[in-house]
Amino acid sequence: MTSPANAPRPKRKIWNFTPQLPIQTSPYWDWPLRPLASIKYLLQSWNPLALRALLLGFAIITWNFFTPSLDRIATLSWDWVAEIWFRNFCILMVVAGGLHLALWKFRTQADEYRYDMRPMMKGAKVFTFKNQVWDNMFWTLGPALTFWTFWESFILYAYANGWVTMITLDGNPVTFLLMTIFIPIWAGFHFYWLHRLLHVGVLYTKVHAWHHRNINTGPWSGLAMHPVESFFLMFDTMIFFLLPSHPVLALFLLFHHGIGAPTSHAGFENIKFGNKAKFLVGDFFHQLHHRFFDCNYGTWETPWDEWFNTFHDGTDEGNEMVKERRRKIWAAE
């Protein structure tokens, strides 16, 4: 008989909420190819009430009503740059600030759909001002906002001066549609390889470790990172020097980071509206990365985590896979 003193400890519950496990990545890269499954996934990812379609819709609204004209932008001037900075500041205050107030400050849905029950940290020396939220706001509204404005201003200036090829929906409908579909995949491609590089050696210890102070994340955590990482996060806009596109699609790409990062780091799977309605904002795939570090470097739509055996599917077996991988990494050092 096992005495109470020697009885195995019950497993500590890691998550308050998870989506259905094991989580599944997109079928785009499966072999043998699964064309019907890929088309179904693509259509679902463009659900008009899902975040991706809303980002595109917001990019269209932003371009038409809240962006200086290309005629003004053609001449470099601080006034239109300041307008873009202020507009992006307002976006962050509404998206990151609004999510923080609703989910973390006023707890409008208590802990329903919350991934990790640990609170935002206070009194921890690892954070600027010894406060996780203040730290995250500082690095988001400082370097991250500045570099977002820089890359947006630069690519719009390039369009205004004819440095890049501009197409329109009326003149090039097929290319415009293909670029619209391509942009989320390109954003994931860029994110994976930048992120993977940042997990190597001194780039991790001196740069990316700043972001990983946020083991549990909130909306302000998404863009809270070292200035070097903030600078290169939106470097993917340089794709428009190679491929024909339109400024509204450049905004769409930038919003994948500027808006997508605060939502994916919200710490909750869904926002509740009333008793039944809900809106998906969280990203459990990436939440696993913040918890276990050595897994899920990419996105749902990038294949390399599965190809390189770093995919964590959220199950206990995935936990063991990460532990074993970590042991091998430490043994090799």
C-alpha positions as a printed Julia matrix, in Angstrom:
333×3 Matrix{Float64}:
   0.0    0.0     0.0
   1.31   3.45   -0.85
   1.41   5.75    2.13
  -0.09   9.25    1.8
   3.4   10.72    2.11
   4.62   8.72   -0.9
   1.51   9.06   -3.02
   2.17  10.66   -6.43
   1.21  14.28   -6.62
  -1.75  15.07   -8.86
  -0.81  16.87  -12.04
  -1.02  20.62  -11.7
  -3.62  22.08  -14.02
  -1.83  24.29  -16.52
  -4.76  25.88  -18.3
  -8.08  27.3   -17.21
  -9.41  27.01  -20.77
  -8.22  25.47  -24.02
  -9.82  25.07  -27.42
 -10.52  21.53  -28.55
  -7.33  19.46  -28.3
  -5.21  18.48  -30.06
  -5.09  21.75  -31.97
  -4.77  21.43  -35.73
  -2.72  23.53  -38.13
  -3.91  24.45  -41.61
  -4.01  21.64  -44.21
  -2.25  23.73  -46.86
   1.03  21.88  -46.47
  -0.22  18.35  -45.85
   1.16  15.5   -47.92
  -0.54  13.91  -49.76
  -2.2   17.16  -50.76
  -5.7   17.8   -49.43
  -7.17  20.36  -51.86
 -10.76  20.18  -50.59
  -9.67  20.54  -46.96
  -7.41  23.44  -47.93
 -10.21  25.25  -49.76
 -12.56  24.7   -46.81
  -9.95  26.04  -44.37
  -9.29  29.06  -46.6
 -12.98  29.92  -46.79
 -13.39  29.51  -43.02
 -10.37  31.73  -42.38
 -12.12  34.45  -44.39
 -15.36  34.26  -42.43
 -16.8   37.8   -42.71
 -17.21  37.92  -38.92
 -13.69  36.65  -38.16
 -10.69  38.84  -37.35
  -8.98  38.45  -40.73
 -11.9   39.83  -42.72
 -12.39  42.58  -40.16
  -8.72  43.58  -40.51
  -9.2   43.89  -44.26
 -12.39  45.88  -43.8
 -10.7   48.16  -41.3
  -7.75  48.61  -43.69
 -10.19  49.76  -46.39
 -11.86  52.21  -44.0
  -8.51  53.45  -42.73
  -7.18  54.0   -46.24
 -10.24  55.92  -47.39
 -10.92  58.04  -44.32
  -7.93  58.1   -41.96
  -4.84  58.19  -44.18
  -3.28  61.26  -45.82
  -3.6   61.37  -49.61
  -0.72  60.1   -51.72
  -0.42  63.61  -53.18
   0.52  64.89  -49.71
   2.66  61.88  -48.89
   4.72  62.34  -52.09
   6.48  65.22  -50.3
   8.17  64.13  -47.11
   6.79  66.16  -44.23
   6.4   65.67  -40.5
   2.75  66.73  -40.53
   1.4   63.71  -42.4
   3.77  61.37  -40.54
   2.39  62.75  -37.28
  -1.15  62.12  -38.51
  -0.31  58.46  -39.16
   1.4   58.18  -35.76
  -1.64  59.63  -33.98
  -4.05  57.39  -35.88
  -2.0   54.31  -34.96
  -1.83  55.52  -31.35
  -5.63  55.7   -31.28
  -5.88  52.19  -32.77
  -3.64  50.79  -30.03
  -5.54  52.59  -27.3
  -8.85  51.25  -28.59
  -7.71  47.68  -29.36
  -5.07  46.91  -26.72
  -6.44  49.37  -24.19
 -10.04  48.33  -24.74
  -9.26  44.61  -24.46
  -7.2   45.2   -21.32
  -9.94  47.2   -19.64
 -12.69  44.75  -20.6
 -10.88  41.48  -19.92
  -8.35  42.3   -17.21
  -9.39  45.5   -15.42
 -13.19  45.27  -15.25
 -13.3   41.5   -15.93
 -16.53  41.74  -17.91
 -16.56  37.98  -18.52
 -14.72  36.94  -15.35
 -12.45  33.99  -16.25
 -14.55  32.51  -19.02
 -12.34  31.57  -22.0
  -9.23  32.7   -20.08
  -6.17  30.56  -20.82
  -3.87  31.14  -17.84
  -5.14  32.02  -14.37
  -1.98  33.83  -13.29
  -2.39  37.62  -12.96
  -0.39  40.34  -14.65
   2.75  40.68  -12.56
   3.45  43.51  -10.13
   6.61  44.12   -8.14
   8.77  42.0   -10.48
  12.16  43.57  -11.19
  12.3   41.95  -14.61
   9.72  44.47  -15.86
  10.23  48.18  -16.47
   8.63  50.04  -13.54
   8.34  46.59  -11.84
   4.88  46.29  -13.36
   4.0   44.07  -16.31
   1.16  46.22  -17.68
   3.08  49.49  -17.37
   6.13  47.85  -18.94
   4.07  46.5   -21.83
   2.36  49.83  -22.44
   5.69  51.67  -22.4
   7.37  49.43  -24.99
   4.22  49.3   -27.14
   3.47  53.03  -27.22
   7.17  53.87  -27.48
   9.34  51.86  -29.9
   6.63  49.6   -31.37
   4.32  52.48  -32.3
   7.25  54.49  -33.65
   8.47  51.7   -35.93
   4.94  50.84  -37.06
   4.58  54.47  -38.14
   8.02  54.39  -39.77
   7.33  51.35  -41.94
   3.86  52.55  -42.9
   5.12  56.02  -43.79
   7.99  54.54  -45.8
   5.87  52.19  -47.9
   3.21  54.85  -48.53
   5.96  57.29  -49.54
   7.24  54.61  -51.93
   3.78  54.28  -53.48
   3.38  58.04  -53.75
   6.69  58.39  -55.59
   6.33  55.4   -57.91
   9.06  53.3   -56.32
   6.73  50.3   -56.11
   4.11  49.0   -58.53
   0.58  49.99  -57.6
  -2.43  48.09  -58.9
  -6.16  48.6   -58.39
  -9.07  46.24  -57.91
 -10.75  47.59  -61.05
  -7.67  47.32  -63.24
  -6.16  44.09  -61.89
  -8.9   42.14  -60.07
  -7.2   38.72  -60.19
  -3.81  39.97  -58.98
  -5.51  42.07  -56.31
  -7.47  39.06  -55.04
  -4.41  36.78  -55.07
  -2.39  39.37  -53.14
  -5.19  39.68  -50.59
  -5.13  35.92  -49.99
  -1.33  35.85  -50.02
  -0.75  38.55  -47.4
  -1.79  36.57  -44.27
   0.38  33.65  -45.42
   3.28  36.03  -46.11
   2.85  37.61  -42.66
   3.13  34.14  -41.11
   6.17  33.28  -43.26
   8.0   36.42  -42.18
   6.99  35.98  -38.55
   8.25  32.39  -38.37
  11.72  33.03  -39.75
  12.24  36.27  -37.82
  10.96  34.61  -34.66
  13.09  31.5   -35.17
  16.19  33.63  -35.65
  15.39  35.54  -32.46
  15.51  32.29  -30.5
  19.19  31.77  -31.36
  22.03  32.68  -29.01
  22.63  36.33  -28.23
  19.61  37.43  -30.26
  17.46  35.65  -27.72
  19.29  36.63  -24.54
  19.78  40.29  -25.51
  16.7   40.95  -27.65
  13.81  38.47  -27.74
  14.0   37.64  -24.02
  12.41  41.05  -23.42
   9.2   39.8   -25.02
   9.37  36.46  -23.21
   9.26  38.15  -19.84
   5.54  37.85  -20.55
   5.04  34.17  -19.72
   1.38  34.98  -19.21
   0.21  37.54  -21.72
  -2.29  40.36  -21.94
  -3.29  42.66  -24.82
  -0.45  45.09  -24.16
   2.08  42.22  -24.3
   1.75  41.65  -28.04
   4.0   44.53  -29.13
   6.03  44.82  -25.92
   9.48  43.89  -27.14
  13.06  45.07  -27.56
  13.38  47.99  -30.03
  15.46  45.82  -32.38
  12.63  43.3   -32.59
  10.06  46.08  -32.95
  12.02  47.47  -35.89
  12.12  44.21  -37.85
   8.6   43.02  -36.97
   7.05  45.0   -39.84
  10.0   44.69  -42.21
   7.78  42.32  -44.21
   6.26  45.39  -45.91
   9.34  45.32  -48.16
   7.6   42.55  -50.12
   5.78  45.33  -51.96
   9.04  46.3   -53.66
   8.89  42.88  -55.33
   5.17  42.29  -55.88
   2.52  44.62  -57.31
  -0.08  45.63  -54.76
  -2.09  48.53  -53.36
  -1.67  50.71  -50.24
  -4.81  49.24  -48.69
  -3.14  45.82  -48.76
  -0.03  47.32  -47.18
  -2.26  48.52  -44.34
  -3.84  45.06  -44.2
  -0.38  43.54  -43.73
   0.64  46.09  -41.1
  -2.59  45.48  -39.18
  -1.68  41.79  -38.91
   1.04  42.98  -36.53
  -0.29  46.25  -35.13
  -3.75  44.86  -34.32
  -3.1   41.13  -34.57
  -0.43  41.11  -31.87
  -2.6   42.71  -29.14
  -5.55  40.45  -29.97
  -3.53  37.22  -30.18
  -1.88  38.0   -26.82
  -5.16  38.94  -25.12
  -4.96  35.87  -22.85
  -8.54  34.86  -23.66
  -9.8   32.67  -26.48
 -13.01  34.62  -27.04
 -14.72  37.87  -26.16
 -18.26  37.3   -24.97
 -21.19  39.37  -26.17
 -24.29  38.63  -24.14
 -25.01  35.07  -23.09
 -24.17  33.23  -26.3
 -22.38  35.42  -28.84
 -18.59  35.31  -28.88
 -15.74  36.58  -31.03
 -12.45  34.73  -31.42
  -9.46  36.92  -30.5
  -6.98  34.61  -28.77
  -4.29  32.4   -30.26
  -3.72  29.26  -28.2
  -1.04  28.15  -30.68
   1.06  31.16  -29.67
  -0.01  31.01  -26.02
   1.7   27.6   -25.89
   4.87  29.23  -27.18
   4.87  31.79  -24.37
   4.37  29.04  -21.82
   6.9   26.51  -23.15
   9.28  28.67  -25.27
  10.77  25.87  -27.41
   7.76  25.21  -29.62
   5.22  26.83  -31.96
   7.51  29.48  -33.42
   5.18  30.17  -36.33
   1.45  30.43  -36.9
  -1.46  28.14  -37.68
  -0.71  28.57  -41.4
   3.04  27.97  -41.45
   4.35  24.39  -41.84
   7.79  24.56  -40.26
   6.88  23.72  -36.68
   5.49  20.4   -37.86
   8.31  19.83  -40.33
  11.02  20.59  -37.75
   9.27  18.77  -34.89
   8.62  21.88  -32.8
   4.82  21.74  -33.01
   3.0   21.56  -29.65
  -0.6   20.45  -30.08
  -1.66  21.44  -26.56
  -1.86  17.88  -25.21
   0.12  16.23  -22.4
   2.1   14.43  -25.11
   3.03  17.83  -26.49
   4.25  18.89  -23.05
   6.52  15.84  -22.94
   7.79  16.54  -26.45
   8.87  20.03  -25.41
  10.55  18.73  -22.24
  12.48  16.12  -24.23
  13.53  18.69  -26.82
  14.71  21.02  -24.07
  16.77  18.23  -22.49
  18.49  17.62  -25.83
  19.21  21.34  -26.26
  20.71  21.59  -22.78
  22.75  18.41  -23.3
  24.24  19.84  -26.49
  25.35  23.09  -24.81
